[in-house]
Amino acid sequence: MSFKYKYNYASPDRYKMLKEFAKKNKQFQTEAENLIWRYIRNNQLGVKFNRQYIIGDYIVDFVCLEKKLIIEIDGGYHSEYEQIQKDDQRTDKLESMGFNVIRYTNEELFAGIEGVLNKIREQLII
């Protein structure tokens, strides 16, 4: 099996499980994920985004592979200390693969989706 991007590989023992989780995540997106997906899908920002995409041993919320930009949408539990530590480790690992990871809270999306989209557009032209 050949991949265009080498970071598509997950550990073989974990890939099947990750694929199932990604499929379920797509079926049961959060309200915040649904909101942003309406604005970034179908090349609406001039680039393709994938949702619930496996990179290494992680499933990212949204990724533009062309620009190596990952968008993560954080619900309330992401403000808990242990989850902050895990998110930081995850971000460090993804950035070590060459990705830029940006995070938005659910509240940021609901309070001003246009502002969030403008920030994403800025990241896409860097």
PDB file of C-alpha atoms in Angstrom:
ATOM      1  CA  MET A   1       0.000   0.000   0.000  1.00  0.00           C
ATOM      2  CA  SER A   2       1.434   3.370  -1.008  1.00  0.00           C
ATOM      3  CA  PHE A   3       0.526   6.723   0.513  1.00  0.00           C
ATOM      4  CA  LYS A   4       1.128  10.154  -0.942  1.00  0.00           C
ATOM      5  CA  TYR A   5       1.976  11.513   2.504  1.00  0.00           C
ATOM      6  CA  LYS A   6       4.160   9.416   4.803  1.00  0.00           C
ATOM      7  CA  TYR A   7       2.423  10.712   7.939  1.00  0.00           C
ATOM      8  CA  ASN A   8      -0.749   8.832   6.989  1.00  0.00           C
ATOM      9  CA  TYR A   9       0.753   5.744   8.563  1.00  0.00           C
ATOM     10  CA  ALA A  10      -0.545   4.680  11.932  1.00  0.00           C
ATOM     11  CA  SER A  11       0.873   1.825  13.927  1.00  0.00           C
ATOM     12  CA  PRO A  12      -0.491  -1.296  12.216  1.00  0.00           C
ATOM     13  CA  ASP A  13      -1.838  -2.620  15.519  1.00  0.00           C
ATOM     14  CA  ARG A  14      -3.765   0.613  16.112  1.00  0.00           C
ATOM     15  CA  TYR A  15      -4.894   1.578  12.612  1.00  0.00           C
ATOM     16  CA  LYS A  16      -8.062  -0.538  12.532  1.00  0.00           C
ATOM     17  CA  MET A  17      -9.196   0.829  15.896  1.00  0.00           C
ATOM     18  CA  LEU A  18      -8.392   4.418  14.856  1.00  0.00           C
ATOM     19  CA  LYS A  19     -10.293   3.963  11.600  1.00  0.00           C
ATOM     20  CA  GLU A  20     -13.385   2.800  13.506  1.00  0.00           C
ATOM     21  CA  PHE A  21     -13.140   5.746  15.917  1.00  0.00           C
ATOM     22  CA  ALA A  22     -12.756   8.166  13.009  1.00  0.00           C
ATOM     23  CA  LYS A  23     -15.823   6.712  11.318  1.00  0.00           C
ATOM     24  CA  LYS A  24     -17.889   7.092  14.506  1.00  0.00           C
ATOM     25  CA  ASN A  25     -16.576  10.628  15.042  1.00  0.00           C
ATOM     26  CA  LYS A  26     -17.756  11.573  11.549  1.00  0.00           C
ATOM     27  CA  GLN A  27     -21.200  10.131  12.233  1.00  0.00           C
ATOM     28  CA  PHE A  28     -21.536  11.876  15.590  1.00  0.00           C
ATOM     29  CA  GLN A  29     -19.823  15.230  15.164  1.00  0.00           C
ATOM     30  CA  THR A  30     -20.311  17.808  17.852  1.00  0.00           C
ATOM     31  CA  GLU A  31     -22.383  20.896  17.167  1.00  0.00           C
ATOM     32  CA  ALA A  32     -19.176  22.963  17.011  1.00  0.00           C
ATOM     33  CA  GLU A  33     -17.550  20.544  14.552  1.00  0.00           C
ATOM     34  CA  ASN A  34     -20.671  20.634  12.372  1.00  0.00           C
ATOM     35  CA  LEU A  35     -20.594  24.425  12.406  1.00  0.00           C
ATOM     36  CA  ILE A  36     -17.022  24.801  11.206  1.00  0.00           C
ATOM     37  CA  TRP A  37     -17.349  21.930   8.719  1.00  0.00           C
ATOM     38  CA  ARG A  38     -20.148  23.823   6.962  1.00  0.00           C
ATOM     39  CA  TYR A  39     -17.652  26.610   6.211  1.00  0.00           C
ATOM     40  CA  ILE A  40     -14.486  24.689   5.338  1.00  0.00           C
ATOM     41  CA  ARG A  41     -15.773  21.714   3.355  1.00  0.00           C
ATOM     42  CA  ASN A  42     -15.840  21.516  -0.448  1.00  0.00           C
ATOM     43  CA  ASN A  43     -12.837  23.832  -0.901  1.00  0.00           C
ATOM     44  CA  GLN A  44     -14.751  26.850   0.400  1.00  0.00           C
ATOM     45  CA  LEU A  45     -11.482  28.352   1.677  1.00  0.00           C
ATOM     46  CA  GLY A  46      -9.641  27.486  -1.525  1.00  0.00           C
ATOM     47  CA  VAL A  47      -8.112  24.263  -0.183  1.00  0.00           C
ATOM     48  CA  LYS A  48      -9.354  20.804   0.691  1.00  0.00           C
ATOM     49  CA  PHE A  49      -9.934  19.852   4.311  1.00  0.00           C
ATOM     50  CA  ASN A  50     -10.444  16.322   5.571  1.00  0.00           C
ATOM     51  CA  ARG A  51     -12.283  15.635   8.802  1.00  0.00           C
ATOM     52  CA  GLN A  52     -11.527  13.009  11.421  1.00  0.00           C
ATOM     53  CA  TYR A  53      -8.296  12.163   9.645  1.00  0.00           C
ATOM     54  CA  ILE A  54      -5.698   9.703  10.931  1.00  0.00           C
ATOM     55  CA  ILE A  55      -2.172  11.075  11.186  1.00  0.00           C
ATOM     56  CA  GLY A  56       0.276   8.791  12.893  1.00  0.00           C
ATOM     57  CA  ASP A  57      -1.501   7.446  15.947  1.00  0.00           C
ATOM     58  CA  TYR A  58      -3.890  10.398  16.190  1.00  0.00           C
ATOM     59  CA  ILE A  59      -7.251  11.351  14.740  1.00  0.00           C
ATOM     60  CA  VAL A  60      -7.333  15.070  14.034  1.00  0.00           C
ATOM     61  CA  ASP A  61     -10.588  16.988  13.755  1.00  0.00           C
ATOM     62  CA  PHE A  62      -9.741  18.715  10.457  1.00  0.00           C
ATOM     63  CA  VAL A  63      -6.631  18.838   8.303  1.00  0.00           C
ATOM     64  CA  CYS A  64      -5.543  20.518   5.104  1.00  0.00           C
ATOM     65  CA  LEU A  65      -2.783  18.190   3.930  1.00  0.00           C
ATOM     66  CA  GLU A  66      -1.646  20.575   1.196  1.00  0.00           C
ATOM     67  CA  LYS A  67      -0.905  23.332   3.731  1.00  0.00           C
ATOM     68  CA  LYS A  68      -0.130  20.947   6.630  1.00  0.00           C
ATOM     69  CA  LEU A  69      -2.664  22.780   8.789  1.00  0.00           C
ATOM     70  CA  ILE A  70      -4.599  20.972  11.522  1.00  0.00           C
ATOM     71  CA  ILE A  71      -7.663  22.513  13.157  1.00  0.00           C
ATOM     72  CA  GLU A  72      -8.724  21.093  16.510  1.00  0.00           C
ATOM     73  CA  ILE A  73     -12.037  21.978  18.132  1.00  0.00           C
ATOM     74  CA  ASP A  74     -11.904  21.720  21.911  1.00  0.00           C
ATOM     75  CA  GLY A  75     -14.919  21.050  24.076  1.00  0.00           C
ATOM     76  CA  GLY A  76     -15.103  21.747  27.795  1.00  0.00           C
ATOM     77  CA  TYR A  77     -13.044  18.765  28.962  1.00  0.00           C
ATOM     78  CA  HIS A  78     -10.012  20.190  27.146  1.00  0.00           C
ATOM     79  CA  SER A  79      -9.686  22.775  29.924  1.00  0.00           C
ATOM     80  CA  GLU A  80      -8.967  20.075  32.523  1.00  0.00           C
ATOM     81  CA  TYR A  81      -5.322  19.842  33.594  1.00  0.00           C
ATOM     82  CA  GLU A  82      -4.726  16.252  32.456  1.00  0.00           C
ATOM     83  CA  GLN A  83      -6.318  16.898  29.076  1.00  0.00           C
ATOM     84  CA  ILE A  84      -4.248  20.071  28.592  1.00  0.00           C
ATOM     85  CA  GLN A  85      -1.108  17.962  29.132  1.00  0.00           C
ATOM     86  CA  LYS A  86      -2.289  15.349  26.629  1.00  0.00           C
ATOM     87  CA  ASP A  87      -3.247  18.028  24.089  1.00  0.00           C
ATOM     88  CA  ASP A  88       0.177  19.669  24.452  1.00  0.00           C
ATOM     89  CA  GLN A  89       1.940  16.336  23.865  1.00  0.00           C
ATOM     90  CA  ARG A  90      -0.269  15.605  20.879  1.00  0.00           C
ATOM     91  CA  THR A  91       0.370  19.061  19.422  1.00  0.00           C
ATOM     92  CA  ASP A  92       4.132  18.673  19.913  1.00  0.00           C
ATOM     93  CA  LYS A  93       4.077  15.302  18.126  1.00  0.00           C
ATOM     94  CA  LEU A  94       2.007  16.609  15.206  1.00  0.00           C
ATOM     95  CA  GLU A  95       4.213  19.695  14.912  1.00  0.00           C
ATOM     96  CA  SER A  96       7.292  17.440  14.873  1.00  0.00           C
ATOM     97  CA  MET A  97       5.737  15.897  11.735  1.00  0.00           C
ATOM     98  CA  GLY A  98       5.670  19.349  10.142  1.00  0.00           C
ATOM     99  CA  PHE A  99       2.081  20.357  10.858  1.00  0.00           C
ATOM    100  CA  ASN A 100       0.810  23.635  12.214  1.00  0.00           C
ATOM    101  CA  VAL A 101      -1.880  22.932  14.819  1.00  0.00           C
ATOM    102  CA  ILE A 102      -4.446  25.568  15.715  1.00  0.00           C
ATOM    103  CA  ARG A 103      -7.092  25.092  18.377  1.00  0.00           C
ATOM    104  CA  TYR A 104     -10.429  26.741  18.932  1.00  0.00           C
ATOM    105  CA  THR A 105     -12.888  26.222  21.728  1.00  0.00           C
ATOM    106  CA  ASN A 106     -16.536  25.532  21.075  1.00  0.00           C
ATOM    107  CA  GLU A 107     -17.275  28.936  22.607  1.00  0.00           C
ATOM    108  CA  GLU A 108     -14.972  30.716  20.141  1.00  0.00           C
ATOM    109  CA  LEU A 109     -16.814  29.137  17.224  1.00  0.00           C
ATOM    110  CA  PHE A 110     -20.268  29.976  18.518  1.00  0.00           C
ATOM    111  CA  ALA A 111     -19.297  33.518  19.526  1.00  0.00           C
ATOM    112  CA  GLY A 112     -17.787  34.424  16.171  1.00  0.00           C
ATOM    113  CA  ILE A 113     -17.372  31.914  13.384  1.00  0.00           C
ATOM    114  CA  GLU A 114     -16.327  34.619  10.920  1.00  0.00           C
ATOM    115  CA  GLY A 115     -13.429  35.656  13.152  1.00  0.00           C
ATOM    116  CA  VAL A 116     -12.308  32.035  13.420  1.00  0.00           C
ATOM    117  CA  LEU A 117     -12.526  31.628   9.644  1.00  0.00           C
ATOM    118  CA  ASN A 118     -10.429  34.776   9.154  1.00  0.00           C
ATOM    119  CA  LYS A 119      -7.737  33.355  11.448  1.00  0.00           C
ATOM    120  CA  ILE A 120      -7.788  30.088   9.491  1.00  0.00           C
ATOM    121  CA  ARG A 121      -7.467  32.009   6.218  1.00  0.00           C
ATOM    122  CA  GLU A 122      -4.428  33.815   7.653  1.00  0.00           C
ATOM    123  CA  GLN A 123      -2.821  30.472   8.535  1.00  0.00           C
ATOM    124  CA  LEU A 124      -3.454  29.160   5.040  1.00  0.00           C
ATOM    125  CA  ILE A 125      -1.448  31.966   3.418  1.00  0.00           C
ATOM    126  CA  ILE A 126       1.555  31.751   5.771  1.00  0.00           C
TER     127      ILE A 126
END
